[in-house]
CSV table of C-alpha atoms in Angstrom, one decimal:
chain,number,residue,atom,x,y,z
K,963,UNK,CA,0.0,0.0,0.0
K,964,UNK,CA,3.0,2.0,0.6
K,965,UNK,CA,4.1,1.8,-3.1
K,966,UNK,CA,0.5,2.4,-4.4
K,967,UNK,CA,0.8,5.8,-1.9
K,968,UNK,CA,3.8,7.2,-3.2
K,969,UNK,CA,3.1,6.4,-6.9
K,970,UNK,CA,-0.6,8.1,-6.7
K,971,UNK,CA,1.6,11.0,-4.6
K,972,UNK,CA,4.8,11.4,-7.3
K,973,UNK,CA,2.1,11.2,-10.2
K,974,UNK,CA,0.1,13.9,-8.8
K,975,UNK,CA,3.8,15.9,-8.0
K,976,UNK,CA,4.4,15.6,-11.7
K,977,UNK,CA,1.0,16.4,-13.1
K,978,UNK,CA,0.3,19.7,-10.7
K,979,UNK,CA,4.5,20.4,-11.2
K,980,UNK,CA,3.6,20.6,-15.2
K,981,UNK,CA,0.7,22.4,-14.6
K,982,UNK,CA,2.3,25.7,-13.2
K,983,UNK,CA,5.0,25.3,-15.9
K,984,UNK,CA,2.4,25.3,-18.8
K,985,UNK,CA,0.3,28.2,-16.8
K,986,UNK,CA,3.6,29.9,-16.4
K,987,UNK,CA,4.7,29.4,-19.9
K,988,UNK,CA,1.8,29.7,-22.3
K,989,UNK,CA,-1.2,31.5,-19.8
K,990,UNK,CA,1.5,34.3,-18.9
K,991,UNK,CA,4.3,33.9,-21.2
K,992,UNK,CA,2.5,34.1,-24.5
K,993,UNK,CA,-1.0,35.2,-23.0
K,994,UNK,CA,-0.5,37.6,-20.6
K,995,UNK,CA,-0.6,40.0,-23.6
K,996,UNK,CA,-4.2,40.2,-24.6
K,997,UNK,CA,-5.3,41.6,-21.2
K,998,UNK,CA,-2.2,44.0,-21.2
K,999,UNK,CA,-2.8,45.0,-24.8
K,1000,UNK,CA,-5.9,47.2,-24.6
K,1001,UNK,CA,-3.9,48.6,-21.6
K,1002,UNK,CA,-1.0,49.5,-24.5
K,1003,UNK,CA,-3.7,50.7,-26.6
K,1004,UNK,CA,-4.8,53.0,-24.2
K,1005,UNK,CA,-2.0,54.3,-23.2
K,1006,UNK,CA,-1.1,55.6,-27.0
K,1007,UNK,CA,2.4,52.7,-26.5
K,1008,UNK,CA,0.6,51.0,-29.6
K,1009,UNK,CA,-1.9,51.1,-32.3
K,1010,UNK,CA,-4.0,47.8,-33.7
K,1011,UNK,CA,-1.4,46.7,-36.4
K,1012,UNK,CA,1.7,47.1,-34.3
K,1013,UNK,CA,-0.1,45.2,-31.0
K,1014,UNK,CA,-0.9,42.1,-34.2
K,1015,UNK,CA,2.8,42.7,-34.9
K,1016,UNK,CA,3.8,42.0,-31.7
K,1017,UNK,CA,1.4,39.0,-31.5
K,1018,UNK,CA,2.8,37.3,-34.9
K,1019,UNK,CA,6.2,38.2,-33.8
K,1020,UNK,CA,5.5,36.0,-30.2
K,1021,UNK,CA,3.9,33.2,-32.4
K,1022,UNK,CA,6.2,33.2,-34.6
K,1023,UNK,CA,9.0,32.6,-32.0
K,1024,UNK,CA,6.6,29.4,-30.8
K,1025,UNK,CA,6.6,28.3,-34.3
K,1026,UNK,CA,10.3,28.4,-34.2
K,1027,UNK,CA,10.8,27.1,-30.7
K,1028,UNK,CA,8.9,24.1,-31.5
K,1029,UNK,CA,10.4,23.1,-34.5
K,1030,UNK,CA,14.2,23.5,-32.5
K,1031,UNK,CA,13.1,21.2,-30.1
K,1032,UNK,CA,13.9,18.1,-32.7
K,1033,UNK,CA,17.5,18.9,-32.6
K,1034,UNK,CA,18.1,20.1,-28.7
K,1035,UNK,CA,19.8,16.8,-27.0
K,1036,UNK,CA,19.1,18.7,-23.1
K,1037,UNK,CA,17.7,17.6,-20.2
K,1038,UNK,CA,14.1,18.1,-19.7
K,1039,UNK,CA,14.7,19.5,-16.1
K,1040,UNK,CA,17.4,21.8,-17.6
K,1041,UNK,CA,15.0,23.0,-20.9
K,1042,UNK,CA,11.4,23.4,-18.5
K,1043,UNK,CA,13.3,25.4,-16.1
K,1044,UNK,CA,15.4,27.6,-18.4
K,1045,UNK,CA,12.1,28.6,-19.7
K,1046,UNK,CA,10.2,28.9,-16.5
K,1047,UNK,CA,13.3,31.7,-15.7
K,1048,UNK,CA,13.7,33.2,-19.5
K,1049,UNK,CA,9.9,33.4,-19.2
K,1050,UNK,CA,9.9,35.3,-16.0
K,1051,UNK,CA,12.6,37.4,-17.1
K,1052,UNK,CA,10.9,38.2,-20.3
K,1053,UNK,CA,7.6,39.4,-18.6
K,1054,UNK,CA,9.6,41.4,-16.1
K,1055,UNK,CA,11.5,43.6,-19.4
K,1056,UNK,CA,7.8,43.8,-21.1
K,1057,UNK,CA,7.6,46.4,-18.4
K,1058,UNK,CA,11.3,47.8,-17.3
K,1059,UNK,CA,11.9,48.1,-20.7
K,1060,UNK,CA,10.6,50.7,-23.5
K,1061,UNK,CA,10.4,50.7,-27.3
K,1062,UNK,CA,8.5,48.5,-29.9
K,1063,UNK,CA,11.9,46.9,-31.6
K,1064,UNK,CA,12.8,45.7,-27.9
K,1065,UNK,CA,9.0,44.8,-27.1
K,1066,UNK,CA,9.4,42.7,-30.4
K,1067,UNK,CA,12.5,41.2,-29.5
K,1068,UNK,CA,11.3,40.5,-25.9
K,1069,UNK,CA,7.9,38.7,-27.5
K,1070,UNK,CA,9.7,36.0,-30.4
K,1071,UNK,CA,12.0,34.8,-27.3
K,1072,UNK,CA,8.8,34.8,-25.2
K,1073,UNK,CA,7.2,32.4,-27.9
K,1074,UNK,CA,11.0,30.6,-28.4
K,1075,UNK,CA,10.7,29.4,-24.6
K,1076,UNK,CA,7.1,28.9,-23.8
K,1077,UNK,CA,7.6,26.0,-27.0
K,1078,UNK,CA,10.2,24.8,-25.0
K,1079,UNK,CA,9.0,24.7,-22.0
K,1080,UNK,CA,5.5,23.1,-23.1
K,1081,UNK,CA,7.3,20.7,-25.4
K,1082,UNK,CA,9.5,19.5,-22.1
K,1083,UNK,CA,7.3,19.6,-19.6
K,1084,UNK,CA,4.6,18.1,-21.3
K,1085,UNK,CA,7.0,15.1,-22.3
K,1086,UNK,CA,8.4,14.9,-18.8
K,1087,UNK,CA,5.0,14.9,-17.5
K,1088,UNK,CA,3.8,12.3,-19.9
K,1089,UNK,CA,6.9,10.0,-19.3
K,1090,UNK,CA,6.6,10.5,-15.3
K,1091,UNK,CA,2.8,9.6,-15.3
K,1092,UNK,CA,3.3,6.4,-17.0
K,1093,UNK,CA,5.7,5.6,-15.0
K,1094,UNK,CA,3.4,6.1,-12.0
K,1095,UNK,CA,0.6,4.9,-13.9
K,1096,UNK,CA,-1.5,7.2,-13.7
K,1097,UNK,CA,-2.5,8.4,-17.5
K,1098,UNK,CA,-5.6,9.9,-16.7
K,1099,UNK,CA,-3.8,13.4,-15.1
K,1100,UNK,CA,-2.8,14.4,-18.3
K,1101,UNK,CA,-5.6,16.3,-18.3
K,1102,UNK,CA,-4.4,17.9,-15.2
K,1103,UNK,CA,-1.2,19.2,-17.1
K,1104,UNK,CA,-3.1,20.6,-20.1
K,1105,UNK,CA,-5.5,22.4,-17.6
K,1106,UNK,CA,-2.5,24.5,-16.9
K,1107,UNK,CA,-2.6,27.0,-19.6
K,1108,UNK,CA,-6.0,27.3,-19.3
K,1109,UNK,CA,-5.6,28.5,-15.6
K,1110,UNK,CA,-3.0,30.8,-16.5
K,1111,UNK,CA,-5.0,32.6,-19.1
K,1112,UNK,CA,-8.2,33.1,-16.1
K,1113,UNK,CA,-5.5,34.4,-13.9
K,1114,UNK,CA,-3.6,36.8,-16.3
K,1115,UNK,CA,-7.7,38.0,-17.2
K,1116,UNK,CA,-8.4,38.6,-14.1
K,1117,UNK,CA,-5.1,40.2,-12.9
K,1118,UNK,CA,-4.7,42.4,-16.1
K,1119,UNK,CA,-7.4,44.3,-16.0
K,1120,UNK,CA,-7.0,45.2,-12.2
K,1121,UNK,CA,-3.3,46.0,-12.0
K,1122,UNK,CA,-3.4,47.2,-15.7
K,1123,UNK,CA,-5.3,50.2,-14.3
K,1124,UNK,CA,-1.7,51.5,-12.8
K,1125,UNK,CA,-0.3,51.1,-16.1
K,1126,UNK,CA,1.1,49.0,-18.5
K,1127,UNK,CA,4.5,48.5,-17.0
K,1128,UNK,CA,3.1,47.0,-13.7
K,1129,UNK,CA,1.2,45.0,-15.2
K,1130,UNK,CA,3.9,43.4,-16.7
K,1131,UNK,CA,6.1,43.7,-13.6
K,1132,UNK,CA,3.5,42.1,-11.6
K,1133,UNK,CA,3.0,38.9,-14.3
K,1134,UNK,CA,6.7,38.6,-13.7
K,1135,UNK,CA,7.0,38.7,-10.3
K,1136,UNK,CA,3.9,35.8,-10.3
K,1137,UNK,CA,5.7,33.9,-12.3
K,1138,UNK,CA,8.7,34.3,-10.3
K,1139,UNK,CA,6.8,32.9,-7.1
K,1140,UNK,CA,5.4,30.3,-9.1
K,1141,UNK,CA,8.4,29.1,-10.8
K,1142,UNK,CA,10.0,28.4,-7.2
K,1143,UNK,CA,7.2,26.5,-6.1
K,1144,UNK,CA,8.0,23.8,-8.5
K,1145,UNK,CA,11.7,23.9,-9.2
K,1146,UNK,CA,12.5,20.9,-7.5
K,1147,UNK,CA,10.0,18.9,-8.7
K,1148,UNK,CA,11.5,19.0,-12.2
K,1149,UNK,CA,14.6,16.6,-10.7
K,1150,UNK,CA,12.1,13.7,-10.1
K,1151,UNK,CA,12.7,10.7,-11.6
K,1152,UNK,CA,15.6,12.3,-13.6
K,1153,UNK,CA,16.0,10.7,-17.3
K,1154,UNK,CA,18.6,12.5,-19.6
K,1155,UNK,CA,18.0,14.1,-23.0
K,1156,UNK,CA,14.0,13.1,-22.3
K,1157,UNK,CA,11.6,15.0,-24.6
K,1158,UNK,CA,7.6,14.9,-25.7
K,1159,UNK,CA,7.4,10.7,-25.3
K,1160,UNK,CA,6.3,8.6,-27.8
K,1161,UNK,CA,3.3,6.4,-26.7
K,1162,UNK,CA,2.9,3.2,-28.8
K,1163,UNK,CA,0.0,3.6,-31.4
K,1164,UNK,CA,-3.1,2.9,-30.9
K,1165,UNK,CA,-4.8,0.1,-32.7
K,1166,UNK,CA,-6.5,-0.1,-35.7
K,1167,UNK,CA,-3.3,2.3,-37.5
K,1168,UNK,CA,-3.6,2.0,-41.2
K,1169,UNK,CA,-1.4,0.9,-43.8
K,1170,UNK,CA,1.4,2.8,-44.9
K,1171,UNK,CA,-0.1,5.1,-48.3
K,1172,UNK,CA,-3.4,5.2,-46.3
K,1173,UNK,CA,-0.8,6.4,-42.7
K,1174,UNK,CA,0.9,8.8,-45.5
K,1175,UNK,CA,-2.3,10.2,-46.8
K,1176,UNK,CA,-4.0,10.9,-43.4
K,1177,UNK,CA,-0.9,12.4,-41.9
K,1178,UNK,CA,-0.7,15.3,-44.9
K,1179,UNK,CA,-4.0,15.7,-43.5
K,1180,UNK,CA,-3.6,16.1,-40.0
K,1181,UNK,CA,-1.1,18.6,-40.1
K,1182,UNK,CA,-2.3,20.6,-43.2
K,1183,UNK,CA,-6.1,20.5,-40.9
K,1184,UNK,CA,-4.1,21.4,-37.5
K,1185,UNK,CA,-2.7,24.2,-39.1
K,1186,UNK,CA,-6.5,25.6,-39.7
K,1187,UNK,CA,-7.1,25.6,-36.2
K,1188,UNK,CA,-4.4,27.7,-35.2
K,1189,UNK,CA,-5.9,30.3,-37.6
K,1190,UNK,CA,-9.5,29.7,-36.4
K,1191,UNK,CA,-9.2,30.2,-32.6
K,1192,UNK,CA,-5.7,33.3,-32.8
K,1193,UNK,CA,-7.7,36.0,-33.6
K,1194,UNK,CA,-10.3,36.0,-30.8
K,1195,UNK,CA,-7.6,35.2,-28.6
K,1196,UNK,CA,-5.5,38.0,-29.4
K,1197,UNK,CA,-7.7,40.5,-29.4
K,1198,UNK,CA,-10.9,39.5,-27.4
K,1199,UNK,CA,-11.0,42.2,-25.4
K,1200,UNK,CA,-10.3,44.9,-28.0
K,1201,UNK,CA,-13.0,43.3,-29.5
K,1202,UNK,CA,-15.4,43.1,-26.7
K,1203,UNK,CA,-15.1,46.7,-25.9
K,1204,UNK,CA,-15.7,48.1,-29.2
K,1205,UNK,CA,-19.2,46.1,-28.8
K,1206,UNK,CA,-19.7,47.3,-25.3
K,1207,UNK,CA,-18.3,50.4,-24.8
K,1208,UNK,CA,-18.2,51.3,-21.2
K,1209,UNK,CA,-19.2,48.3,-19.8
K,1210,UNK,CA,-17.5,46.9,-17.4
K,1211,UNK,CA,-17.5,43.1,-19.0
K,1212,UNK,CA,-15.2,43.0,-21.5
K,1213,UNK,CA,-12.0,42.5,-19.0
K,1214,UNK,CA,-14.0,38.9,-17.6
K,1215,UNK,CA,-14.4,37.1,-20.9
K,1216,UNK,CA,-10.6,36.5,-21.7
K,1217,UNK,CA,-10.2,34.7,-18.3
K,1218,UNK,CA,-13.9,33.3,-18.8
K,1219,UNK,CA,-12.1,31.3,-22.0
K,1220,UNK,CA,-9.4,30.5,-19.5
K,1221,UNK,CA,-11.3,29.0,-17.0
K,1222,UNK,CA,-13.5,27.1,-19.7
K,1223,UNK,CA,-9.9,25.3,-21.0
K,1224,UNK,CA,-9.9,23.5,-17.5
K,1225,UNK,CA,-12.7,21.2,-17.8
K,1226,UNK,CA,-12.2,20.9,-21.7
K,1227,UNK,CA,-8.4,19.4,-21.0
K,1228,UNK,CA,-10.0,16.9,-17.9
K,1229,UNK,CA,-12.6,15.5,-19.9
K,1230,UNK,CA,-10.7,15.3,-23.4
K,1231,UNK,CA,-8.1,13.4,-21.4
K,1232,UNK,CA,-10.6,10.5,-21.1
K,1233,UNK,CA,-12.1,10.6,-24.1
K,1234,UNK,CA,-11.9,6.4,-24.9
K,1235,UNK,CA,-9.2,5.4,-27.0
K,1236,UNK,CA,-11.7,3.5,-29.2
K,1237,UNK,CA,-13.3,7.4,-30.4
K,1238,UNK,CA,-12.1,8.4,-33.6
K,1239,UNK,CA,-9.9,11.5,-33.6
K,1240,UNK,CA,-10.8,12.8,-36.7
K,1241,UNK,CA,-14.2,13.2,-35.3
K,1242,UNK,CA,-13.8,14.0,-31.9
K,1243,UNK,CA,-11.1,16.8,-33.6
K,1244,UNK,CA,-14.2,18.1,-36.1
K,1245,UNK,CA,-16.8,18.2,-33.3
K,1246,UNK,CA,-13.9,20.5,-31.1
K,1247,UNK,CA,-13.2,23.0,-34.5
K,1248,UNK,CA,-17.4,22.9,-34.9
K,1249,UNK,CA,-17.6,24.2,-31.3
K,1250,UNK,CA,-15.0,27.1,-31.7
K,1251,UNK,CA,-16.1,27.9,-35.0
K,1252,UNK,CA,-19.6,28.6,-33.2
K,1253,UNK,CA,-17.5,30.7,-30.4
K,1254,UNK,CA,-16.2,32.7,-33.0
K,1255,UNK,CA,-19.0,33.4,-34.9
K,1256,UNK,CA,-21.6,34.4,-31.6
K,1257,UNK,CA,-18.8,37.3,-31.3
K,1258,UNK,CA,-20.2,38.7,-34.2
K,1259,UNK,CA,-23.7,37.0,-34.6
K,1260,UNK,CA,-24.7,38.1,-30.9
K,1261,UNK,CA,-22.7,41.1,-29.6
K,1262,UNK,CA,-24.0,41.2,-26.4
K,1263,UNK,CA,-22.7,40.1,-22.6
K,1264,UNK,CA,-24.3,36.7,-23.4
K,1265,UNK,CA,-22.8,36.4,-26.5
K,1266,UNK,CA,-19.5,36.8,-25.6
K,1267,UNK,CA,-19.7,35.0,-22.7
K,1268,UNK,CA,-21.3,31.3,-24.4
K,1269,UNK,CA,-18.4,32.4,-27.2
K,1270,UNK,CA,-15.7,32.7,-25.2
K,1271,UNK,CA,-17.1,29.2,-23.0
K,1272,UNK,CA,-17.4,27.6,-26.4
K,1273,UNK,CA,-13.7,28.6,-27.7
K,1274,UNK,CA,-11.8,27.7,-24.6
K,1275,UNK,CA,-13.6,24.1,-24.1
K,1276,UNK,CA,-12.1,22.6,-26.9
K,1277,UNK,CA,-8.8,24.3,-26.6
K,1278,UNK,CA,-6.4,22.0,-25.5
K,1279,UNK,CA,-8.7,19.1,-25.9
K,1280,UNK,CA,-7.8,19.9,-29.8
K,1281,UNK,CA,-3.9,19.6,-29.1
K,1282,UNK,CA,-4.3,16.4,-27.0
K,1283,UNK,CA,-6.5,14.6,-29.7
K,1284,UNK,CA,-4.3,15.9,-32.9
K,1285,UNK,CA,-1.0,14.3,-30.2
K,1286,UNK,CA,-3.1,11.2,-30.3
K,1287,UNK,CA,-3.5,10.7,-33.7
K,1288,UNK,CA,-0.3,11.2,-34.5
K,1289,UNK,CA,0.1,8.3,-32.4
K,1290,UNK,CA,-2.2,6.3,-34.2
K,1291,UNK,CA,-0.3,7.3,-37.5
K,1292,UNK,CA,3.3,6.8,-36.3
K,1293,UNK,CA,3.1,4.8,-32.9
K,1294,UNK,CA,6.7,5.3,-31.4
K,1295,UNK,CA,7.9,7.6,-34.5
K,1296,UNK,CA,5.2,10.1,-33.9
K,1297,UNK,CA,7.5,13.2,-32.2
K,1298,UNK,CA,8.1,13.9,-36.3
K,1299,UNK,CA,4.4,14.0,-37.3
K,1300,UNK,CA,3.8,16.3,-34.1
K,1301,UNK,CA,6.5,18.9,-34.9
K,1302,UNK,CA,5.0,19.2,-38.5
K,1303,UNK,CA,1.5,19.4,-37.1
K,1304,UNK,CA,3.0,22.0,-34.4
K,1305,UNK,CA,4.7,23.9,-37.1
K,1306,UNK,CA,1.5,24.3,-39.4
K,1307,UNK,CA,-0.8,25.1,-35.9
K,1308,UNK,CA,2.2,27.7,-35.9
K,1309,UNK,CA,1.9,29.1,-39.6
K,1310,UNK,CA,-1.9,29.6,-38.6
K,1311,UNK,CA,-0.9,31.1,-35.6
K,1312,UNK,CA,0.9,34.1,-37.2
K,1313,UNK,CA,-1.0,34.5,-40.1
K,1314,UNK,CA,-4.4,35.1,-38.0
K,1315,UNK,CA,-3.2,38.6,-36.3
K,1316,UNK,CA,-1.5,39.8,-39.2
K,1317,UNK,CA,-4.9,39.4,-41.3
K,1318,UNK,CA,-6.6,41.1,-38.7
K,1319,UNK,CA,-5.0,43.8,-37.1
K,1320,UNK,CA,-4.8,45.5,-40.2
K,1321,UNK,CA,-8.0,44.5,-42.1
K,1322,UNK,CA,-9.8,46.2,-38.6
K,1323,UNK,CA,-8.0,48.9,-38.3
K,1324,UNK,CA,-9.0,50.0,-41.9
K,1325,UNK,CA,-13.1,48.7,-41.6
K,1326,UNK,CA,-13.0,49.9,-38.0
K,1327,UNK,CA,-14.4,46.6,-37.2
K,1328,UNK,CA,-13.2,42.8,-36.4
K,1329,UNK,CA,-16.5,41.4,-37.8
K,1330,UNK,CA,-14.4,40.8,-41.4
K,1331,UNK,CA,-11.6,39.1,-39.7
K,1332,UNK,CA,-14.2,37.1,-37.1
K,1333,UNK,CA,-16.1,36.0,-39.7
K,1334,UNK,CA,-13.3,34.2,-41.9
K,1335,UNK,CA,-12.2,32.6,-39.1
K,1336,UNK,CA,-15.2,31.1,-38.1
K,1337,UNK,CA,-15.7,29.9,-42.0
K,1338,UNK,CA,-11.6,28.4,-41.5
K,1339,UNK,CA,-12.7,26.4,-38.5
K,1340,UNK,CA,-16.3,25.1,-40.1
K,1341,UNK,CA,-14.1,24.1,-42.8
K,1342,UNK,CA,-11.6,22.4,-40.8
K,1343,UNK,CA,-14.7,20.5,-39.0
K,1344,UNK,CA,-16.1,19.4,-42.4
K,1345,UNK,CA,-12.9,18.0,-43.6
K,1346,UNK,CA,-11.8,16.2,-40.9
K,1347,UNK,CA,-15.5,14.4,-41.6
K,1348,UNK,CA,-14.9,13.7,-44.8
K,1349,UNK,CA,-11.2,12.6,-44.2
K,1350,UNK,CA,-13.0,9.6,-41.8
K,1351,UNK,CA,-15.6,8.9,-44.0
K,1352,UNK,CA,-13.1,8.3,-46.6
K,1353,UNK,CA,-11.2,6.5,-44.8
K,1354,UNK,CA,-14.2,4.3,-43.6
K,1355,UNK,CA,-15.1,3.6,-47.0
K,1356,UNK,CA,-12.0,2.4,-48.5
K,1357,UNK,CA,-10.9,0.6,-45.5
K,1358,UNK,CA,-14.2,-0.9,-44.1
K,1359,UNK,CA,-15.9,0.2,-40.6
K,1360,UNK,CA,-13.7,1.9,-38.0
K,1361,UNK,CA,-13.6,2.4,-34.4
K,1362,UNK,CA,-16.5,5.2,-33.4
């Protein structure tokens, strides 16, 4: 019973441990900038297409962060928390520092180590709960950025009201508090040069053209739901306010999406092996597609509120079931077909602000922009149908 204890205890050590690294990471490192954006705005440090600049920039330093991690042969105690301290140290200059060129600088290697640190920590994780076998708290670990995102929402709009530069100050020192909380954690069950793991596929993996064919699709899909989601989350609450001016709403409905990525991740984690990706994956981009489109459909407090519920459930449950295919695809050589997949989720990523910002600061509206994405995600949904059904037809029935 002993054994049993401290297994159940060093699972849960690794799953909350990855949890603050991932809220660290991606809810304040890359996040923490749509509540302090408006702030920016405000303050006359920014206009629209410099703050979807900025965005790209940090996205673009994820996309490149991610596809480095293939060649880094480090520790993954040594990579999580070099980025837990770059990312603290990178929130900290947002705010003792001044100037777009360093703001741009300071936002790629905010997106370089939050791909780090979730690649790392999300492998050590991974590796750690198997080996305390406990699968099922993976959706622990992917609840992290979604906590880190409410947090940052709620924080931003109370401490942005002293100005920008506190708010970033105070998102670093956070993150500094929260980074020492689970240093030592990262030393458990130390394994060197351990990355993302590679879980044996699942069963029912097809043939090798049929593999091929559906693996072009996954990433090429993935990449679509990067696009979809970006632009609400980059500028919800620029959005929000022009909607509602003067209320006081608009600064709850980023960490509403936040808070609805919690629940998403837990029950996506035990979503039976037996369900098909594909369409577990088109039901999630149908779901934020809808999100997206009640921003502009429904304008109101209710409106943004089911949107933003209905874009932050599927979040990470969309990452965890694209991981899994992958798996199904590749089995033990999936970490390849996950950094293309990651790399086209990146693309889609960059591209979204950069449409945006710009088309809405000419129409003086993001209902253009908002719209398109919606129709990107619907699209993604319907494919990702019709890739199964394909794939049922020419191969016979498949798992449901």
């Amino acid at each position: 019973m002993s054994m049993i204890g401290n297994s159940r205890r060093d699972a849960w050590r690794a799953a909350l441990a990855c949890m603050v690294a991932l809220a660290v990471a991606m809810g304040l490192g890359r996040f923490a900038f749509t509540p302090m954006l408006p702030v920016m705005l405000h303050e006359g440090k920014l206009d629209l297409p410099q703050g979807g600049l900025l965005a790209s920039l940090n996205y673009l330093g994820y996309f490149l962060g991610a596809l480095s991690c293939a060649a880094i042969r480090v520790e993954a105690k040594t990579m999580v928390r070099g980025g837990l301290v770059a990312t603290a140290v990178l929130l900290l200059g947002m705010g003792l520092l001044e100037g777009f060129g360093l703001w741009g600088l300071l936002r790629a290697a905010a997106g370089v180590v939050s791909a780090w640190t979730f690649v790392y920590a999300s492998g050590w994780g991974l590796r750690r709960l198997a080996e305390t076998h406990a699968p099922a708290l993976q959706g622990v670990i992917y609840s992290g950025p979604g906590l880190g995102i409410a947090v940052t929402g709620l924080l931003g709009g109370a401490i942005g009201r002293w100005g920008s530069e506190v708010g970033w100050v105070g998102f670093g020192v956070l993150s500094v508090v929260l980074v020492a909380g689970v240093w030592r954690i990262f030393g458990d069950g130390d394994h060197p040069h351990d990355a993302a793991p590679n879980a044996a596929g699942a069963s029912g993996a097809p043939g090798p053209a049929a593999a091929r064919s559906d693996a072009r699709w996954l990433v090429a899909l993935y990449g679509l739901a990067g696009f979809g989601y970006i632009i609400t989350a980059t500028f919800l609450p620029v959005i929000a306010r022009q909607a509602l001016p003067g209320s006081p709403w608009p600064d709850f409905f980023w960490p509403l999406f936040g808070l609805a990525v919690v629940p998403g991740a837990l029950i996506g984690a035990r979503a039976p092996i037996r369900w098909d990706n594909r369409l577990l994956l088109a039901a999630a981009y149908a779901l934020q597609a809808l999100g997206v489109l009640l921003s502009v459909a429904w304008p109101t407090i209710a409106g943004f509120m089911l949107g933003s519920l209905l874009l932050g459930v599927p979040f990470t449950a969309i990452t965890m079931f694209a991981m899994r295919d992958a798996r199904r695809l590749r089995g033990n050589a999936a970490a390849g077909l996950i950094g293309y997949a990651t790399a086209s989720y990146g693309i889609g990523q960059i591209l979204g602000p950069l449409f945006a910002a710009p088309l809405a600061q000419r129409t003086g509206s993001f209902t253009v922009p908002l719209l398109v994405a919606a129709a990107v995600l619907a699209l993604g949904a319907l494919l990702f149908c019709w890739v199964w059904w394909r794939a049922r037809r020419s191969q016979g029935p498949v798992a449901m």
